[in-house]
């Protein structure tokens, strides 16, 4: 039987998919979907806001920046079909959070265990750089999602933009401005009424190809976040 919060998450997902608030991002996501990358010319691109994905009973949320042009914006699932997805899913599999090490397309059989994956901005931004106004416009969706996860204990922010989005959202939930400095692997506790926050570098090629973030380092932080979420 589908629980009340699952139904509400489903309704929120449908609302997100239909969103056209940010005109620049609407134009960009649809333009990419029409032009396509040559290697995906036979794909029917998703080209809409990319909804979150995972276990509705999750106690851990992973928050990324935004869908990739030819990843989530093509496949319709967050962290799916691009190199960041490949790196993150392999790490989640090693940490026991995913049933398989690959995230290729929406029917690839991937299942997440106790974890829910979302993005701070749901539409692909040009140059992976959403404007402050676009970030502000999309943020309420995150607060609503966090409130619909009854077992939530930890939000792990992947990269600086996700870190700021999490901090702002938790601050709004608490009714006060929260301050914290990004440090990879750091755990932030804001009191018993709020989920804990964990910071990690984003698994983008810019970080994983340059040694800023290794597979072992990401698995270590995921392990830590998982333990906290189950404690
Ligand atoms: S980025 Fe968020 S608020 Fe803006 S159009 Fe996409 S879903 Fe809507």
XYZ file of C-alpha atoms and ligand atoms in Angstrom:
239
model
C 0.000 0.000 0.000
C 1.247 3.473 -0.850
C 1.653 5.629 2.266
C 0.360 9.190 2.629
C 3.831 10.727 2.399
C 4.616 8.676 -0.718
C 1.447 9.987 -2.354
C 2.396 13.531 -1.379
C 5.933 13.024 -2.705
C 4.396 11.787 -5.962
C 2.180 14.878 -6.203
C 5.169 17.128 -5.518
C 7.183 15.322 -8.182
C 4.437 15.974 -10.740
C 4.343 19.629 -9.728
C 8.131 19.945 -10.129
C 8.087 18.301 -13.560
C 5.513 20.859 -14.755
C 7.448 23.892 -13.417
C 8.309 26.713 -15.852
C 9.189 29.469 -13.360
C 12.747 30.206 -14.623
C 12.411 31.284 -18.252
C 16.170 31.141 -18.948
C 16.368 27.546 -17.719
C 13.178 26.489 -19.522
C 14.683 27.771 -22.796
C 18.035 26.120 -22.090
C 16.738 22.669 -21.113
C 14.483 22.562 -24.191
C 17.219 23.831 -26.526
C 19.559 21.064 -25.340
C 16.755 18.561 -25.854
C 16.323 19.686 -29.440
C 19.996 20.028 -30.382
C 21.187 16.873 -28.539
C 24.732 15.516 -28.361
C 25.698 13.591 -31.504
C 26.198 10.369 -29.542
C 22.624 10.615 -28.225
C 20.933 11.729 -31.431
C 18.424 8.851 -31.241
C 17.368 9.791 -27.713
C 14.127 11.558 -26.950
C 15.531 13.964 -24.351
C 13.561 14.530 -21.133
C 14.198 18.312 -21.303
C 12.021 19.112 -18.246
C 12.777 19.664 -14.542
C 14.431 16.502 -13.232
C 12.680 15.051 -10.184
C 14.351 13.441 -7.188
C 14.827 9.724 -6.958
C 15.154 7.094 -4.258
C 13.640 5.482 -1.202
C 10.613 7.335 0.279
C 11.603 5.858 3.665
C 15.115 7.305 3.368
C 16.934 8.616 6.414
C 19.684 10.096 4.225
C 19.319 12.670 1.424
C 22.106 13.356 -1.072
C 21.811 16.793 -2.605
C 23.566 17.670 -5.857
C 23.741 20.926 -7.788
C 21.570 20.491 -10.906
C 20.956 17.975 -13.706
C 23.635 17.560 -16.349
C 22.787 18.622 -19.905
C 23.166 15.129 -21.355
C 22.693 13.255 -18.060
C 19.549 14.015 -16.068
C 18.216 16.396 -18.715
C 18.421 13.530 -21.216
C 17.374 10.566 -19.079
C 14.833 12.219 -16.743
C 16.442 10.903 -13.551
C 18.790 12.812 -11.291
C 22.456 11.613 -11.375
C 21.802 9.321 -14.336
C 23.692 8.914 -17.603
C 26.738 11.148 -17.089
C 30.179 10.863 -15.518
C 29.181 12.374 -12.143
C 26.401 9.770 -11.952
C 28.820 6.959 -12.762
C 31.196 8.044 -10.005
C 28.513 8.700 -7.376
C 26.565 5.488 -8.042
C 29.702 3.348 -7.867
C 30.480 4.982 -4.515
C 26.904 4.473 -3.264
C 27.120 0.810 -4.259
C 30.383 0.397 -2.338
C 28.726 2.045 0.696
C 25.732 -0.326 0.487
C 23.300 2.404 -0.533
C 22.567 1.160 -4.081
C 21.838 -2.284 -5.500
C 24.163 -1.783 -8.501
C 27.210 0.342 -9.359
C 25.780 2.009 -12.479
C 23.111 4.632 -13.204
C 22.618 4.729 -16.968
C 18.942 5.250 -17.758
C 15.574 5.230 -16.048
C 14.917 1.513 -16.653
C 18.372 0.242 -15.635
C 17.112 -1.452 -12.437
C 18.849 0.917 -10.014
C 17.341 0.874 -6.527
C 18.533 3.023 -3.644
C 18.429 1.771 -0.060
C 17.607 4.277 2.659
C 18.732 7.179 0.499
C 16.953 9.813 -1.559
C 18.820 11.866 -4.195
C 17.803 15.399 -5.151
C 19.265 18.533 -6.742
C 19.290 22.096 -5.439
C 18.208 23.325 -8.893
C 15.979 20.983 -10.889
C 16.685 22.297 -14.398
C 20.008 22.201 -16.208
C 21.679 25.636 -16.055
C 24.031 26.996 -18.750
C 27.630 26.304 -17.723
C 26.358 24.493 -14.591
C 25.874 27.971 -13.094
C 22.367 28.809 -11.919
C 21.825 32.448 -11.029
C 21.081 33.351 -7.381
C 17.483 34.093 -8.399
C 17.115 30.661 -10.044
C 18.527 29.011 -6.943
C 16.060 30.939 -4.765
C 13.147 30.013 -7.036
C 13.876 26.290 -6.839
C 14.716 26.084 -3.147
C 11.136 25.727 -1.806
C 10.877 22.353 -3.539
C 13.729 21.055 -1.391
C 12.122 22.202 1.862
C 8.866 20.530 0.857
C 10.646 17.283 -0.032
C 12.604 17.185 3.223
C 9.353 17.667 5.118
C 7.823 14.699 3.276
C 10.560 12.264 4.320
C 9.436 11.082 7.771
C 12.666 9.231 8.640
C 15.106 11.924 7.529
C 18.198 12.294 9.740
C 21.026 13.478 7.491
C 21.387 15.665 4.400
C 24.706 15.213 2.606
C 25.452 18.207 0.391
C 27.569 17.558 -2.701
C 29.491 20.746 -3.447
C 29.224 24.376 -2.368
C 25.917 25.286 -4.019
C 24.163 22.259 -2.510
C 25.803 23.112 0.830
C 24.397 26.651 0.784
C 20.985 25.389 -0.367
C 20.875 22.883 2.503
C 21.990 25.469 5.045
C 19.359 27.932 3.894
C 16.610 25.296 3.833
C 17.432 23.966 7.292
C 17.584 27.570 8.540
C 14.096 28.228 7.183
C 12.850 25.024 8.812
C 14.318 26.211 12.141
C 13.193 29.828 11.720
C 16.729 31.198 12.084
C 19.740 31.937 9.899
C 22.281 29.119 10.107
C 25.965 29.721 9.461
C 28.598 27.103 8.644
C 31.734 26.830 6.574
C 32.083 24.121 3.891
C 34.633 21.451 4.778
C 34.702 18.100 2.990
C 33.777 15.322 5.426
C 32.558 17.662 8.173
C 29.381 16.851 10.119
C 27.152 19.787 11.159
C 24.609 19.486 13.963
C 22.021 22.225 14.437
C 19.923 20.766 17.234
C 17.492 17.911 17.774
C 14.705 19.303 15.580
C 16.809 19.443 12.396
C 18.549 16.809 10.288
C 22.339 16.739 10.498
C 24.297 17.982 7.514
C 27.404 16.391 5.990
C 29.541 18.152 3.376
C 31.325 16.526 0.453
C 32.973 17.731 -2.711
C 30.751 17.200 -5.754
C 31.607 14.055 -7.800
C 32.038 16.100 -10.990
C 34.853 15.263 -13.439
C 36.452 18.582 -12.442
C 36.965 17.118 -8.957
C 37.323 13.396 -9.666
C 39.777 13.788 -12.571
C 42.014 16.189 -10.686
C 42.353 14.247 -7.439
C 40.219 16.678 -5.397
C 37.780 13.822 -4.748
C 38.874 10.183 -4.915
C 36.549 7.181 -4.858
C 37.864 6.171 -1.427
C 37.246 9.666 -0.039
C 33.672 9.755 -1.319
C 32.899 6.241 -0.027
C 34.314 7.236 3.358
C 31.973 10.238 3.637
C 29.013 8.186 2.398
C 29.779 5.515 4.999
C 29.893 8.174 7.687
C 26.619 9.774 6.532
C 24.963 6.364 6.363
C 26.051 5.480 9.922
C 24.737 8.811 11.225
C 21.449 8.322 9.388
C 20.971 4.902 10.977
C 21.982 5.924 14.503
S 14.939 25.497 -11.805
Fe 13.314 24.883 -10.372
S 12.043 26.718 -10.126
Fe 13.266 27.010 -11.998
S 12.005 26.225 -13.689
Fe 13.294 24.529 -13.011
S 12.054 23.437 -11.491
Fe 11.129 25.460 -11.763
